[in-house]
Short mmCIF file of C-alpha atoms (C1' of nucleotides) in Angstrom, two decimals:
data_model
loop_
_atom_site.label_atom_id
_atom_site.label_comp_id
_atom_site.label_asym_id
_atom_site.label_seq_id
_atom_site.Cartn_x
_atom_site.Cartn_y
_atom_site.Cartn_z
CA MET M 1 241.75 62.90 96.00
CA THR M 2 245.38 62.18 96.54
CA ARG M 3 246.48 58.64 96.07
CA PRO M 4 248.48 56.92 98.79
CA PRO M 5 252.01 56.54 97.48
CA THR M 6 253.32 53.11 96.73
CA SER M 7 256.29 51.60 98.51
CA ALA M 8 258.40 52.04 95.44
CA GLU M 9 257.58 55.74 95.31
CA ARG M 10 258.37 56.22 98.97
CA THR M 11 261.60 54.32 98.51
CA ARG M 12 262.52 56.41 95.52
CA ASP M 13 261.83 59.69 97.29
CA THR M 14 263.63 58.58 100.44
CA LEU M 15 266.66 57.51 98.46
CA ARG M 16 266.67 60.71 96.49
CA GLY M 17 266.56 62.66 99.71
CA LEU M 18 269.42 60.69 101.20
CA ILE M 19 271.55 61.32 98.15
CA LEU M 20 270.68 65.01 97.91
CA GLN M 21 271.37 65.60 101.57
CA GLY M 22 274.73 63.92 101.20
CA ASP M 23 273.97 61.06 103.57
CA LEU M 24 274.98 58.85 100.69
CA ALA M 25 278.17 60.17 99.19
CA PRO M 26 278.92 60.02 95.46
CA GLY M 27 280.39 56.63 94.64
CA ALA M 28 278.83 54.94 97.65
CA ARG M 29 277.65 51.42 96.99
CA LEU M 30 273.88 50.86 97.05
CA GLY M 31 273.28 47.20 97.88
CA GLU M 32 269.73 46.10 97.31
CA VAL M 33 269.39 43.98 100.44
CA GLU M 34 271.05 46.59 102.60
CA LEU M 35 268.73 49.34 101.39
CA ALA M 36 265.72 47.07 101.64
CA ALA M 37 266.52 46.33 105.27
CA ARG M 38 267.26 49.97 106.00
CA LEU M 39 263.96 51.15 104.53
CA GLY M 40 261.84 48.26 105.70
CA VAL M 41 260.72 47.01 102.31
CA SER M 42 261.67 44.14 100.05
CA ARG M 43 264.19 44.24 97.27
CA THR M 44 261.56 44.73 94.57
CA PRO M 45 260.62 48.35 95.30
CA VAL M 46 264.28 49.10 95.96
CA ARG M 47 265.19 47.81 92.52
CA GLU M 48 262.45 49.87 90.97
CA ALA M 49 263.57 52.99 92.82
CA LEU M 50 267.20 52.48 91.82
CA SER M 51 266.25 52.01 88.20
CA ARG M 52 264.22 55.19 88.26
CA LEU M 53 266.93 57.19 89.96
CA ALA M 54 269.35 55.86 87.38
CA ALA M 55 267.13 57.33 84.70
CA GLU M 56 267.26 60.63 86.57
CA GLY M 57 271.03 60.42 86.63
CA LEU M 58 271.34 60.28 90.39
CA VAL M 59 272.66 56.74 90.54
CA GLU M 60 274.71 54.63 88.16
CA VAL M 61 274.03 50.95 87.66
CA ALA M 62 276.38 48.39 86.17
CA PRO M 63 274.74 45.13 85.12
CA ASN M 64 275.27 42.37 87.66
CA ARG M 65 277.47 44.71 89.59
CA GLY M 66 274.96 46.82 91.48
CA ALA M 67 274.27 50.50 91.85
CA ARG M 68 276.34 53.38 93.14
CA VAL M 69 275.58 57.01 93.82
CA ALA M 70 276.38 58.88 90.64
CA THR M 71 279.75 60.53 90.23
CA TRP M 72 280.75 63.16 87.72
CA THR M 73 283.78 64.64 86.08
CA VAL M 74 284.57 68.31 85.79
CA ALA M 75 283.71 68.09 82.11
CA GLU M 76 280.26 66.78 82.97
CA LEU M 77 279.86 69.55 85.50
CA GLU M 78 280.66 72.09 82.81
CA GLY M 79 278.18 70.39 80.53
CA VAL M 80 275.45 70.83 83.11
CA PHE M 81 276.24 74.52 83.29
CA ASP M 82 276.11 74.76 79.51
CA LEU M 83 272.62 73.38 79.72
CA ARG M 84 271.58 75.63 82.56
CA SER M 85 272.95 78.63 80.72
CA VAL M 86 270.58 77.91 77.85
CA LEU M 87 267.51 76.86 79.78
CA GLU M 88 267.35 79.08 82.82
CA PRO M 89 267.64 82.42 81.01
CA GLN M 90 264.90 81.28 78.67
CA LEU M 91 262.69 80.22 81.56
CA THR M 92 263.37 83.53 83.28
CA ALA M 93 262.33 85.47 80.22
CA HIS M 94 259.18 83.39 80.05
CA ALA M 95 258.42 84.22 83.65
CA VAL M 96 258.50 87.98 83.14
CA PRO M 97 255.10 88.56 81.52
CA ARG M 98 253.50 85.98 83.80
CA ALA M 99 254.70 87.39 87.10
CA ARG M 100 251.94 89.12 89.03
CA PRO M 101 252.83 91.84 91.54
CA ALA M 102 252.37 89.44 94.43
CA ASP M 103 254.83 87.04 92.79
CA VAL M 104 257.38 89.80 92.37
CA GLU M 105 257.01 90.77 96.02
CA GLU M 106 257.55 87.18 97.07
CA LEU M 107 260.74 86.95 95.03
CA ASP M 108 261.83 90.31 96.37
CA ALA M 109 261.37 89.06 99.91
CA LEU M 110 263.49 86.02 99.16
CA ALA M 111 266.22 88.15 97.58
CA ARG M 112 266.27 90.50 100.58
CA ARG M 113 266.39 87.63 103.01
CA MET M 114 269.33 86.21 101.09
CA HIS M 115 271.14 89.51 101.44
CA GLU M 116 270.57 89.39 105.18
CA VAL M 117 271.89 85.91 105.80
CA GLY M 118 274.48 86.05 103.02
CA GLY M 119 276.01 89.43 103.73
CA PRO M 120 279.43 89.53 105.38
CA GLY M 121 279.62 89.77 109.12
CA PRO M 122 278.84 87.65 112.16
CA ARG M 123 275.27 86.98 111.05
CA GLN M 124 276.39 85.31 107.86
CA ASP M 125 274.89 81.83 107.52
CA LEU M 126 275.83 80.16 104.28
CA ASP M 127 273.83 77.04 105.04
CA ALA M 128 270.64 79.08 105.34
CA LEU M 129 271.34 80.42 101.89
CA VAL M 130 270.84 77.08 100.18
CA PRO M 131 267.09 76.67 100.76
CA LEU M 132 266.48 80.36 100.04
CA ASN M 133 268.35 80.14 96.77
CA ARG M 134 266.49 77.02 95.84
CA ALA M 135 263.16 78.65 96.67
CA PHE M 136 264.03 81.66 94.53
CA HIS M 137 264.95 79.62 91.49
CA ASP M 138 262.05 77.22 91.93
CA ARG M 139 259.62 80.09 92.20
CA LEU M 140 261.00 81.62 89.05
CA VAL M 141 260.76 78.35 87.17
CA ALA M 142 257.18 77.87 88.37
CA LEU M 143 256.27 81.34 87.14
CA ALA M 144 257.53 80.50 83.69
CA ALA M 145 254.77 77.87 83.51
CA HIS M 146 256.70 75.82 81.00
CA PRO M 147 256.69 72.18 82.10
CA THR M 148 258.84 70.90 79.27
CA LEU M 149 261.68 73.34 79.79
CA ALA M 150 261.38 72.92 83.54
CA ALA M 151 261.55 69.15 83.27
CA ALA M 152 264.63 69.33 81.07
CA LEU M 153 266.28 71.58 83.59
CA ALA M 154 265.34 69.47 86.60
CA ALA M 155 266.56 66.32 84.91
CA ALA M 156 269.97 67.78 84.23
CA ILE M 157 270.82 69.49 87.48
CA HIS M 158 272.37 66.67 89.39
CA PRO M 159 271.43 68.19 92.70
CA PRO M 160 274.57 66.97 94.44
CA ILE M 161 276.15 69.83 92.57
CA VAL M 162 273.60 72.32 93.78
CA ARG M 163 273.61 71.16 97.34
CA ARG M 164 276.98 72.19 98.64
CA ASN M 165 276.83 75.46 96.93
CA PHE M 166 277.67 78.54 98.85
CA LEU M 167 280.45 77.10 100.91
CA THR M 168 282.58 77.30 97.81
CA TYR M 169 281.73 80.88 96.88
CA ASP M 170 284.42 83.46 97.44
CA GLU M 171 283.17 86.72 98.81
CA GLU M 172 283.09 88.63 95.56
CA SER M 173 281.26 85.91 93.65
CA LEU M 174 278.77 85.59 96.47
CA ARG M 175 278.08 89.32 96.44
CA ARG M 176 277.58 89.12 92.70
CA SER M 177 275.21 86.21 93.03
CA LEU M 178 273.06 87.99 95.60
CA ALA M 179 273.02 91.13 93.48
CA HIS M 180 271.82 89.10 90.51
CA HIS M 181 268.78 87.95 92.43
CA SER M 182 267.85 91.53 93.26
CA GLU M 183 268.43 92.61 89.69
CA ILE M 184 266.18 89.85 88.39
CA VAL M 185 263.46 91.15 90.66
CA ALA M 186 264.04 94.61 89.21
CA ALA M 187 263.75 93.28 85.68
CA LEU M 188 260.50 91.56 86.62
CA ARG M 189 259.15 94.81 88.02
CA ALA M 190 260.13 96.57 84.82
CA GLY M 191 258.52 93.81 82.76
CA ASP M 192 261.66 93.50 80.66
CA PRO M 193 262.29 89.89 79.62
CA ASP M 194 265.57 90.67 77.86
CA TRP M 195 266.95 92.27 80.98
CA ALA M 196 265.90 89.31 83.09
CA ARG M 197 267.37 86.87 80.61
CA ALA M 198 270.67 88.68 80.53
CA VAL M 199 271.01 88.79 84.30
CA MET M 200 270.18 85.13 84.60
CA THR M 201 272.79 84.33 81.97
CA ALA M 202 275.36 86.21 84.00
CA HIS M 203 274.14 84.52 87.16
CA ILE M 204 274.76 81.07 85.72
CA ALA M 205 278.13 82.07 84.32
CA ASN M 206 279.18 83.32 87.75
CA ALA M 207 278.03 80.09 89.40
CA ARG M 208 279.79 78.10 86.74
CA ALA M 209 283.09 79.77 87.38
CA VAL M 210 282.80 79.17 91.10
CA MET M 211 281.76 75.55 90.85
CA VAL M 212 284.29 74.58 88.22
CA ARG M 213 287.08 76.15 90.21
CA ALA M 214 285.97 74.31 93.35
CA ALA M 215 285.66 71.03 91.49
CA ARG M 216 289.14 71.34 90.05
CA ARG M 217 290.53 71.98 93.49
CA THR M 218 288.93 68.97 95.12
CA THR M 219 289.09 66.36 92.42
CA GLY M 220 291.61 67.44 89.86
CA THR M 221 290.53 67.66 86.27
CA ALA M 222 290.52 64.03 85.32
CA THR M 223 289.22 61.99 88.22
CA ARG M 224 285.61 61.47 89.05
CA GLU M 225 284.06 63.05 92.07
CA GLY M 226 283.69 60.37 94.71
CA GLU M 227 286.54 58.25 93.52
CA THR M 228 289.54 57.95 95.75
CA ALA M 229 292.16 57.99 93.05
CA MET J 1 284.27 43.36 76.19
CA THR J 2 280.65 44.06 75.56
CA ARG J 3 278.34 42.80 78.21
CA PRO J 4 275.35 40.70 77.21
CA PRO J 5 272.23 42.80 77.75
CA THR J 6 269.87 41.81 80.48
CA SER J 7 266.29 40.82 79.82
CA ALA J 8 265.07 44.08 81.27
CA GLU J 9 267.27 46.02 78.86
CA ARG J 10 266.09 44.01 75.89
CA THR J 11 262.51 44.46 77.00
CA ARG J 12 263.00 48.18 77.39
CA ASP J 13 264.58 48.58 73.97
CA THR J 14 262.00 46.38 72.31
CA LEU J 15 259.15 48.32 73.88
CA ARG J 16 260.73 51.61 72.92
CA GLY J 17 261.04 50.39 69.38
CA LEU J 18 257.42 49.26 69.27
CA ILE J 19 256.25 52.63 70.52
CA LEU J 20 258.50 54.61 68.19
CA GLN J 21 257.48 52.59 65.17
CA GLY J 22 253.87 53.16 66.02
CA ASP J 23 253.06 49.50 66.59
CA LEU J 24 251.78 50.66 69.95
CA ALA J 25 249.64 53.73 69.44
CA PRO J 26 249.53 56.59 71.95
CA GLY J 27 247.04 55.78 74.65
CA ALA J 28 247.30 52.03 74.09
CA ARG J 29 247.14 49.98 77.24
CA LEU J 30 250.31 48.18 78.29
CA GLY J 31 249.30 45.22 80.44
CA GLU J 32 252.18 43.61 82.22
CA VAL J 33 251.15 40.02 81.66
CA GLU J 34 250.29 40.65 78.04
CA LEU J 35 253.65 42.25 77.32
CA ALA J 36 255.45 39.56 79.29
CA ALA J 37 253.82 36.86 77.20
CA ARG J 38 254.43 38.77 73.97
CA LEU J 39 258.13 39.23 74.72
CA GLY J 40 258.73 35.87 76.35
CA VAL J 41 259.84 37.13 79.74
CA SER J 42 258.26 37.40 83.14
CA ARG J 43 256.50 40.42 84.53
CA THR J 44 259.52 41.62 86.48
CA PRO J 45 261.64 42.88 83.58
CA VAL J 46 258.51 44.25 81.96
CA ARG J 47 257.75 46.28 85.07
CA GLU J 48 261.31 47.54 85.14
CA ALA J 49 261.18 48.51 81.48
CA LEU J 50 257.86 50.31 81.88
CA SER J 51 259.15 52.24 84.84
CA ARG J 52 262.19 53.29 82.90
CA LEU J 53 260.23 54.30 79.86
CA ALA J 54 257.93 56.27 82.12
CA ALA J 55 260.98 58.20 83.30
CA GLU J 56 261.81 58.86 79.66
CA GLY J 57 258.31 60.13 79.08
CA LEU J 58 257.34 57.49 76.57
CA VAL J 59 254.73 55.82 78.76
CA GLU J 60 252.49 57.08 81.52
CA VAL J 61 251.76 55.01 84.59
CA ALA J 62 248.90 55.47 87.01
CA PRO J 63 249.30 53.66 90.33
CA ASN J 64 247.29 50.45 90.43
CA ARG J 65 245.92 51.31 87.05
CA GLY J 66 248.68 50.23 84.75
CA ALA J 67 250.68 51.84 82.02
CA ARG J 68 249.69 53.37 78.71
CA VAL J 69 251.67 54.74 75.80
CA ALA J 70 252.18 58.43 76.47
CA THR J 71 249.85 60.96 74.98
CA TRP J 72 250.35 64.66 74.60
CA THR J 73 248.42 67.86 74.09
CA VAL J 74 249.17 70.50 71.51
CA ALA J 75 250.51 72.69 74.31
CA GLU J 76 252.99 69.98 75.28
CA LEU J 77 253.96 69.59 71.64
CA GLU J 78 254.69 73.31 71.46
CA GLY J 79 256.69 73.01 74.67
CA VAL J 80 258.86 70.35 73.11
CA PHE J 81 259.55 72.64 70.19
CA ASP J 82 260.42 75.45 72.58
CA LEU J 83 263.01 73.16 74.06
CA ARG J 84 264.32 72.01 70.70
CA SER J 85 264.57 75.60 69.53
CA VAL J 86 266.95 76.33 72.38
CA LEU J 87 268.97 73.14 72.39
CA GLU J 88 269.44 72.17 68.78
CA PRO J 89 270.79 75.49 67.54
CA GLN J 90 273.24 75.47 70.41
CA LEU J 91 274.32 71.93 69.63
CA THR J 92 274.66 72.84 65.98
CA ALA J 93 276.91 75.75 66.82
CA HIS J 94 278.98 73.46 68.99
CA ALA J 95 279.35 71.05 66.11
CA VAL J 96 280.81 73.60 63.72
CA PRO J 97 284.41 73.78 64.99
CA ARG J 98 284.45 70.05 65.60
CA ALA J 99 283.34 68.94 62.16
CA ARG J 100 286.15 67.48 60.11
CA PRO J 101 285.96 67.58 56.31
CA ALA J 102 284.94 63.95 56.20
CA ASP J 103 282.09 64.69 58.57
CA VAL J 104 280.91 67.56 56.42
CA GLU J 105 280.98 65.35 53.34
CA GLU J 106 278.93 62.76 55.13
CA LEU J 107 276.31 65.32 56.09
CA ASP J 108 276.37 66.71 52.58
CA ALA J 109 275.70 63.26 51.18
CA LEU J 110 272.73 62.88 53.51
CA ALA J 111 271.36 66.28 52.55
CA ARG J 112 271.71 65.50 48.84
CA ARG J 113 270.06 62.16 49.25
CA MET J 114 267.17 63.86 51.04
CA HIS J 115 266.75 66.21 48.10
CA GLU J 116 266.57 63.22 45.79
CA VAL J 117 263.91 61.28 47.63
CA GLY J 118 262.11 64.37 48.94
CA GLY J 119 261.89 66.39 45.77
CA PRO J 120 258.58 66.57 43.98
CA GLY J 121 257.83 64.09 41.25
CA PRO J 122 257.18 60.39 40.88
CA ARG J 123 260.34 59.42 42.75
CA GLN J 124 259.26 61.20 45.90
CA ASP J 125 259.32 58.85 48.89
CA LEU J 126 258.40 60.58 52.10
CA ASP J 127 258.87 57.47 54.19
CA ALA J 128 262.48 57.19 53.11
CA LEU J 129 262.98 60.73 54.32
CA VAL J 130 262.45 59.83 57.96
CA PRO J 131 265.59 57.75 58.53
CA LEU J 132 267.69 60.14 56.46
CA ASN J 133 266.50 63.10 58.48
CA ARG J 134 267.13 61.25 61.68
CA ALA J 135 270.62 60.31 60.54
CA PHE J 136 271.37 63.91 59.66
CA HIS J 137 270.30 65.28 63.01
CA ASP J 138 271.90 62.47 64.96
CA ARG J 139 275.17 62.98 63.14
CA LEU J 140 275.08 66.67 63.90
CA VAL J 141 274.36 66.04 67.57
CA ALA J 142 277.18 63.53 67.75
CA LEU J 143 279.57 66.05 66.23
CA ALA J 144 278.73 68.54 68.94
CA ALA J 145 280.22 66.09 71.43
CA HIS J 146 278.13 67.47 74.24
CA PRO J 147 276.54 64.57 76.13
CA THR J 148 274.59 66.70 78.58
CA LEU J 149 272.88 68.83 75.97
CA ALA J 150 272.34 65.77 73.81
CA ALA J 151 270.76 63.87 76.67
CA ALA J 152 268.44 66.74 77.47
CA LEU J 153 267.37 66.87 73.86
CA ALA J 154 266.88 63.14 73.53
CA ALA J 155 264.86 63.00 76.70
CA ALA J 156 262.47 65.66 75.52
CA ILE J 157 261.79 64.65 71.96
CA HIS J 158 258.99 62.21 72.40
CA PRO J 159 259.85 60.45 69.20
CA PRO J 160 256.23 59.63 68.36
CA ILE J 161 256.20 63.23 67.30
CA VAL J 162 259.27 62.86 65.15
CA ARG J 163 258.23 59.63 63.56
CA ARG J 164 255.33 60.55 61.38
CA ASN J 165 256.99 63.64 60.20
CA PHE J 166 257.07 64.31 56.54
CA LEU J 167 253.64 63.08 55.72
CA THR J 168 252.32 66.24 57.29
CA TYR J 169 254.64 68.64 55.50
CA ASP J 170 253.10 70.74 52.79
CA GLU J 171 255.25 71.15 49.74
CA GLU J 172 256.64 74.57 50.58
CA SER J 173 257.60 73.66 54.13
CA LEU J 174 259.22 70.49 52.90
CA ARG J 175 261.29 72.37 50.36
CA ARG J 176 262.33 74.77 53.10
CA SER J 177 263.29 71.93 55.41
CA LEU J 178 265.46 70.28 52.79
CA ALA J 179 267.09 73.61 51.94
CA HIS J 180 267.92 74.10 55.60
CA HIS J 181 269.88 70.89 55.68
CA SER J 182 271.95 71.98 52.72
CA GLU J 183 272.48 75.39 54.24
CA ILE J 184 273.67 73.88 57.50
CA VAL J 185 276.24 71.94 55.51
CA ALA J 186 277.31 75.19 53.90
CA ALA J 187 277.68 76.85 57.28
CA LEU J 188 279.78 73.93 58.47
CA ARG J 189 282.01 74.27 55.41
CA ALA J 190 282.37 77.96 56.13
CA GLY J 191 283.12 77.25 59.77
CA ASP J 192 280.53 79.80 60.85
CA PRO J 193 278.75 78.71 64.04
CA ASP J 194 276.39 81.70 64.07
CA TRP J 195 275.21 80.90 60.58
CA ALA J 196 274.65 77.28 61.48
CA ARG J 197 272.82 78.23 64.64
CA ALA J 198 270.54 80.62 62.80
CA VAL J 199 269.63 78.09 60.14
CA MET J 200 268.89 75.45 62.73
CA THR J 201 266.68 77.89 64.61
CA ALA J 202 264.73 78.50 61.42
CA HIS J 203 264.63 74.78 60.75
CA ILE J 204 262.99 74.08 64.10
CA ALA J 205 260.57 76.97 63.71
CA ASN J 206 259.51 75.61 60.34
CA ALA J 207 259.00 72.14 61.74
CA ARG J 208 257.11 73.57 64.67
CA ALA J 209 254.65 75.36 62.44
CA VAL J 210 254.03 72.22 60.43
CA MET J 211 253.62 69.93 63.40
CA VAL J 212 251.41 72.24 65.41
CA ARG J 213 249.15 72.79 62.44
CA ALA J 214 248.90 69.04 61.88
CA ALA J 215 248.23 68.37 65.53
CA ARG J 216 245.47 70.93 65.67
CA ARG J 217 243.84 69.37 62.64
CA THR J 218 243.83 65.85 64.01
CA THR J 219 243.16 66.35 67.67
CA GLY J 220 241.72 69.80 68.18
CA THR J 221 243.39 72.08 70.63
CA ALA J 222 242.14 70.63 73.89
CA THR J 223 242.09 66.86 73.61
CA ARG J 224 245.04 64.59 74.07
CA GLU J 225 246.54 62.75 71.17
CA GLY J 226 245.39 59.15 71.35
CA GLU J 227 242.15 59.87 73.12
CA THR J 228 238.99 59.23 71.25
CA ALA J 229 237.03 62.19 72.56
"C1'" DT F 1 215.81 56.58 81.27
"C1'" DC F 2 219.39 57.80 84.33
"C1'" DC F 3 222.01 57.31 88.46
"C1'" DC F 4 223.93 54.64 92.14
"C1'" DG F 5 225.78 50.55 94.84
"C1'" DG F 6 227.52 45.76 95.30
"C1'" DG F 7 229.95 41.88 93.58
"C1'" DT F 8 233.39 39.73 90.59
"C1'" DG F 9 237.11 39.14 87.55
"C1'" DA F 10 241.30 41.01 86.26
"C1'" DT F 11 245.51 43.70 87.20
"C1'" DT F 12 248.91 45.73 89.78
"C1'" DG F 13 252.16 45.93 93.99
"C1'" DC F 14 255.15 43.55 96.71
"C1'" DA F 15 257.63 39.55 98.81
"C1'" DT F 16 260.37 35.68 98.25
"C1'" DG F 17 262.99 31.74 96.00
"C1'" DC F 18 266.40 30.16 92.85
"C1'" DA F 19 269.96 30.41 89.38
"C1'" DA F 20 273.69 33.00 87.13
"C1'" DG F 21 277.15 36.20 87.54
"C1'" DT F 22 280.63 38.75 90.26
"C1'" DT F 23 283.98 39.77 93.71
"C1'" DA F 24 287.24 38.49 97.26
"C1'" DG F 25 290.58 35.51 99.28
"C1'" DG F 26 293.78 31.56 99.60
"C1'" DG F 27 296.79 28.20 97.69
"C1'" DG F 28 299.84 26.95 94.10
"C1'" DT F 29 303.36 28.01 90.56
"C1'" DC F 30 307.04 30.52 88.42
"C1'" DG S 1 308.05 37.72 96.42
"C1'" DA S 2 304.79 38.39 92.56
"C1'" DC S 3 301.35 36.53 89.71
"C1'" DC S 4 297.61 33.52 88.48
"C1'" DC S 5 293.95 30.40 89.08
"C1'" DC S 6 290.43 28.35 91.52
"C1'" DT S 7 287.02 28.15 94.93
"C1'" DA S 8 283.41 30.18 97.98
"C1'" DA S 9 280.41 33.65 99.67
"C1'" DC S 10 277.77 37.23 98.17
"C1'" DT S 11 274.98 40.00 94.92
"C1'" DT S 12 272.14 40.70 91.27
"C1'" DG S 13 268.57 39.12 87.64
"C1'" DC S 14 264.50 36.94 86.95
"C1'" DA S 15 260.38 34.02 87.91
"C1'" DT S 16 256.51 33.22 90.55
"C1'" DG S 17 252.93 33.53 94.38
"C1'" DC S 18 249.74 36.11 97.12
"C1'" DA S 19 247.23 40.03 98.79
"C1'" DA S 20 245.26 44.65 97.77
"C1'" DT S 21 243.21 47.54 94.54
"C1'" DC S 22 240.71 48.70 90.53
"C1'" DA S 23 237.52 48.42 86.47
"C1'" DC S 24 233.52 46.44 84.78
"C1'" DC S 25 228.97 44.74 84.92
"C1'" DC S 26 224.57 44.06 86.68
"C1'" DG S 27 220.54 44.98 89.47
"C1'" DG S 28 217.75 48.32 92.18
"C1'" DG S 29 215.75 52.75 92.98
"C1'" DA S 30 214.36 57.48 91.74
#
DNA sequence: TCCCGGGTGATTGCATGCAAGTTAGGGGTC
DNA sequence: GACCCCTAACTTGCATGCAATCACCCGGGA
């Protein structure tokens, strides 16, 4: 018996989608009346949605000054990776004893598919990698069956960071990243949580290096992403 | 140039305080009109505050059915401790190289004061322990200077759990807990992050055992805290 | 006695109105 | 020409009104 979503929920999800897809760039102004008109609702559910997204860290609100899509510094980006590097290995280790053979096969299929579309050559499609990667990590987190850890992780990963991922990977880092996925599957097959944890730790460290380097290139170390300074 | 807080912010903070102090028990109904009247504002800021506190996990809202103070199962309680046992040791280790002598002295003073009011005998005052403990941990988290990890921790610790802490400690666990604080100070003095991390890990494990035991006693393993079943 | 259905009072969800605060632009002064 | 102040349009913050939904209670039937 699923409950019909309220306008505020729809507004919140729509806004989140717009931000995650990049239709609303970091730093973009979010006027209440403008959004209300755009989404066909009144200002009230828009306000509620903005407040909620602010709690999630996706938007920033200044009293009497309105809301903007959240921005972040390189330091904050590194902080997010610190958090991921504690939580995701732990979640991965949790997943190991809970993974049934069918689950492992599913993850294996995802990892193989990522090798196909991510490998070098004319068939490389970095955009197709994003949903596959997301599916892999989501599946792993679901297997861990640990809502509290999962919630902490989801709250911290400002998905704007995740979104434009593989465009910034150099070839070696990308190869490493794909290999990590396969190795995690191997660790799951072996039922070795320590192995899985270690690979995931390396996986995050690799991603961290790539993302931090890219962020420094585009924004410099001091300015906020989305600001024009 | 501090900005005067809005009504919604005041409402949110007031509500949070009421919940944390236990004036609003887990499971208690939070009617919008009732709260609005009680706090002297209209329903709008109350709605905003409830939505925000729902995002923080302090209240639970059911569409068209209103909000209640959040409840939790023993499994969720254990999940929170899983999270703490990953985050707090890490934060503690981070704090070690950043702690200046004055900071260490401050923490030492708190730890000593906790021994005074927490030690057995007629001068024992378990209620006084709560703010001291909170100050100790908050100070440590602040020293780590890691907003992302700190935010993840703060978001997860449903403080109703933290609040009524030391009343449930048996004497041995309490002695252990107080000793941990002193030992963390020692590790800080020695500048040894691994030592500090290990002690904090033990500290959380000790607290976890106490809290889970207490929760099982009062609620049974299946029911939710705050429900009368 | 227990279960089920209809009506009613209360509560939430959303829209809108008004006041306070903020930002932008123009005129005046140094 | 640069800076500042003052005004005006706009935006947000909050209050309130109305419709939709829900919980509760009561009566009827098995």
